[in-house]
Amino acid sequence: MQDLREKYLKAVAGVSDEAALEEIRLAALGKKGEISLKMRELGKMTPEERQTTGKALNVLKDEIDAALRAKKAALADAALDARLAEEWLDVTLPGRPRRQGTIHPVSQVMDEVTAIFADMGFAVAEGPQIEDDWHNFDALNIAPEHPARQEHDTFFMNRAEGDNRPPHVLRTHTSPVQIRAMLDQGAPIRVIAPGRVYRMDMDQTHTPMFHQVEGMAIGRDISMANLKWVLEEFCKAFFEVDGVELRFRASHFPFTEPSAEVDIRCSWKGGSLKIGEGDDWMEILGSGMMHPKVLEAGGIDPNEWQGFAFGMGIDRLAMLKYGIPDLRAFFESDLRWLKHYGFNALDLPTVFGGLSR
């Protein structure tokens, strides 16, 4: 027993790698190892010899197993120390720079517009992008023969043969959201409705899908003067100027009466747009006092309540504020468009996954 003990303890102490250590373990404690074979001989011994020899073999087996485990742990520690010495890392070095993306300009402008109107007490209302004919047209006093209700202007949802339900469309404006808000909340009310809208149009300044924000305020004594003040305050905050001058031009919209196009004083000196100065005028939105028929469609008595409404394109606002001349810059897959105008979006195919939130 003593010879076996000294033999294997010396071998374990002198080993230098785990492969050699495993060979020693198999030679001593494997199925055909020396100690294992001696354990099998216990059956041939007398009870007295078996008791004495078995105890000694168990003690020897445990001692060698403990030596093997300790040596294996020591070899692992030594290997780790060697690796750390070879593969050291200077944790004081600055981290690798990562490119950071930015919010898409349309989303950014939508957030800005929402915040400005929120400061003036306007809540945000939302509605479906697929609208029924009544909410999108009839409730807004748009006559059946109006060009906007024709297929060359509006995306109509496909109907199976024999399906005689009223038509559904991709909403052409966010005005239906105002109808839904009036029906849900009644008067008085003050809301804006930002979101995607769809029209069959495509050129340098139009796309089939774009973004609008429309707003309305209804009360007992609301007038065009209130509308003018709200729009002036919005323009000063959005374009970050101390003063603006707006010009209201008589126009016609089915859902407002009277109606007005709104122009803002500006200058184009040096090819740069400056708001609030100069001798030029630029149209930015449409507005007016809400038509009595629209109030009635929203469940509000026009004999007791009146209000104003307005609507503007968010994409156009982004183009004006950030000097982007081509609307297609927002939607083309070449991200150099946006980078050129200060929106250094990440070069990932999903960057346009959410143009608005």
Short mmCIF file of C-alpha atoms in Angstrom, two decimals, residues 90-228:
data_model
loop_
_atom_site.label_atom_id
_atom_site.label_comp_id
_atom_site.label_asym_id
_atom_site.label_seq_id
_atom_site.Cartn_x
_atom_site.Cartn_y
_atom_site.Cartn_z
CA ASP A 90 -5.66 47.87 -20.80
CA VAL A 91 -8.95 48.91 -19.18
CA THR A 92 -7.82 52.56 -19.16
CA LEU A 93 -8.11 52.80 -22.96
CA PRO A 94 -11.17 54.69 -24.26
CA GLY A 95 -14.00 52.58 -25.62
CA ARG A 96 -14.54 52.02 -29.32
CA PRO A 97 -16.70 54.81 -30.75
CA ARG A 98 -20.19 53.83 -31.85
CA ARG A 99 -22.16 55.77 -34.40
CA GLN A 100 -25.36 57.18 -33.02
CA GLY A 101 -28.52 57.56 -35.02
CA THR A 102 -31.03 60.36 -34.73
CA ILE A 103 -34.78 60.63 -34.73
CA HIS A 104 -36.17 60.82 -38.26
CA PRO A 105 -36.93 64.46 -39.15
CA VAL A 106 -40.63 63.73 -39.64
CA SER A 107 -40.88 62.09 -36.22
CA GLN A 108 -38.90 64.93 -34.66
CA VAL A 109 -41.16 67.59 -36.14
CA MET A 110 -44.25 65.65 -35.07
CA ASP A 111 -42.94 65.64 -31.50
CA GLU A 112 -42.14 69.35 -31.67
CA VAL A 113 -45.59 70.23 -33.02
CA THR A 114 -47.30 68.12 -30.36
CA ALA A 115 -45.31 69.77 -27.57
CA ILE A 116 -46.06 73.30 -28.80
CA PHE A 117 -49.81 72.72 -29.04
CA ALA A 118 -49.81 70.88 -25.70
CA ASP A 119 -48.51 74.08 -24.09
CA MET A 120 -51.60 75.84 -25.49
CA GLY A 121 -53.95 73.24 -24.00
CA PHE A 122 -54.48 70.97 -27.01
CA ALA A 123 -54.77 67.24 -26.39
CA VAL A 124 -53.71 64.61 -28.97
CA ALA A 125 -56.46 62.55 -30.61
CA GLU A 126 -55.91 59.44 -32.72
CA GLY A 127 -58.02 57.43 -35.13
CA PRO A 128 -57.86 54.60 -37.70
CA GLN A 129 -55.92 54.99 -40.93
CA ILE A 130 -58.55 52.95 -42.79
CA GLU A 131 -61.71 55.02 -42.61
CA ASP A 132 -65.30 54.54 -43.68
CA ASP A 133 -66.81 56.82 -46.30
CA TRP A 134 -68.95 58.69 -43.78
CA HIS A 135 -66.16 59.77 -41.40
CA ASN A 136 -63.74 60.63 -44.21
CA PHE A 137 -66.16 62.52 -46.48
CA ASP A 138 -69.84 62.86 -45.53
CA ALA A 139 -69.33 64.04 -41.95
CA LEU A 140 -66.94 66.70 -43.27
CA ASN A 141 -69.51 68.15 -45.68
CA ILE A 142 -67.66 66.82 -48.73
CA ALA A 143 -70.24 66.41 -51.49
CA PRO A 144 -70.59 63.11 -53.39
CA GLU A 145 -69.39 64.75 -56.61
CA HIS A 146 -66.27 66.27 -55.00
CA PRO A 147 -63.04 65.28 -56.86
CA ALA A 148 -61.49 64.00 -53.62
CA ARG A 149 -64.03 61.16 -53.64
CA GLN A 150 -62.87 59.88 -57.03
CA GLU A 151 -60.49 56.96 -57.52
CA HIS A 152 -57.85 59.16 -59.15
CA ASP A 153 -57.45 61.06 -55.84
CA THR A 154 -58.19 58.49 -53.12
CA PHE A 155 -57.13 54.93 -52.30
CA PHE A 156 -60.30 52.83 -52.00
CA MET A 157 -60.21 49.44 -50.27
CA ASN A 158 -61.04 46.49 -52.48
CA ARG A 159 -64.52 44.98 -52.13
CA ALA A 160 -65.45 41.43 -53.02
CA GLU A 161 -68.20 40.98 -55.59
CA GLY A 162 -71.56 41.24 -53.90
CA ASP A 163 -70.19 43.17 -50.91
CA ASN A 164 -72.47 46.20 -50.78
CA ARG A 165 -71.12 47.81 -47.63
CA PRO A 166 -70.23 51.52 -47.83
CA PRO A 167 -66.70 51.99 -49.20
CA HIS A 168 -63.64 52.22 -46.98
CA VAL A 169 -60.61 54.33 -47.88
CA LEU A 170 -57.12 55.08 -46.70
CA ARG A 171 -57.87 58.34 -44.93
CA THR A 172 -57.06 61.39 -47.04
CA HIS A 173 -56.65 63.68 -44.03
CA THR A 174 -56.79 63.44 -40.23
CA SER A 175 -60.07 65.38 -40.12
CA PRO A 176 -62.04 62.14 -39.45
CA VAL A 177 -60.22 62.00 -36.13
CA GLN A 178 -61.82 65.33 -35.24
CA ILE A 179 -65.29 63.92 -35.98
CA ARG A 180 -64.57 60.94 -33.76
CA ALA A 181 -63.23 63.21 -31.00
CA MET A 182 -66.38 65.37 -31.09
CA LEU A 183 -68.63 62.31 -30.94
CA ASP A 184 -66.63 60.88 -28.02
CA GLN A 185 -65.99 64.04 -25.97
CA GLY A 186 -68.52 66.65 -27.02
CA ALA A 187 -67.93 70.38 -26.45
CA PRO A 188 -65.97 72.28 -25.34
CA ILE A 189 -62.96 70.55 -26.87
CA ARG A 190 -59.44 71.39 -28.00
CA VAL A 191 -57.45 68.68 -29.84
CA ILE A 192 -54.86 68.11 -32.54
CA ALA A 193 -54.74 64.99 -34.72
CA PRO A 194 -51.28 64.18 -36.12
CA GLY A 195 -50.70 61.12 -38.28
CA ARG A 196 -50.25 59.45 -41.66
CA VAL A 197 -52.59 60.23 -44.55
CA TYR A 198 -52.78 58.91 -48.12
CA ARG A 199 -53.51 60.42 -51.53
CA MET A 200 -52.74 59.31 -55.06
CA ASP A 201 -50.03 61.86 -55.77
CA MET A 202 -46.28 61.57 -56.41
CA ASP A 203 -43.72 64.21 -57.40
CA GLN A 204 -40.92 66.28 -55.86
CA THR A 205 -43.25 67.83 -53.29
CA HIS A 206 -45.91 65.10 -52.93
CA THR A 207 -45.90 61.44 -51.93
CA PRO A 208 -48.75 58.90 -51.77
CA MET A 209 -48.24 58.69 -48.01
CA PHE A 210 -47.43 61.77 -45.98
CA HIS A 211 -48.10 63.26 -42.55
CA GLN A 212 -50.55 65.89 -41.39
CA VAL A 213 -51.54 67.56 -38.18
CA GLU A 214 -55.02 69.01 -37.95
CA GLY A 215 -56.43 70.86 -34.98
CA MET A 216 -59.68 72.26 -33.72
CA ALA A 217 -60.99 74.21 -30.78
CA ILE A 218 -64.71 74.48 -29.96
CA GLY A 219 -66.29 76.80 -27.42
CA ARG A 220 -69.16 79.22 -27.07
CA ASP A 221 -67.25 82.37 -28.06
CA ILE A 222 -64.33 81.13 -30.19
CA SER A 223 -63.58 83.29 -33.24
CA MET A 224 -61.11 83.81 -36.07
CA ALA A 225 -59.16 86.06 -33.72
CA ASN A 226 -58.50 83.08 -31.48
CA LEU A 227 -57.41 81.07 -34.52
CA LYS A 228 -54.97 83.77 -35.58
#
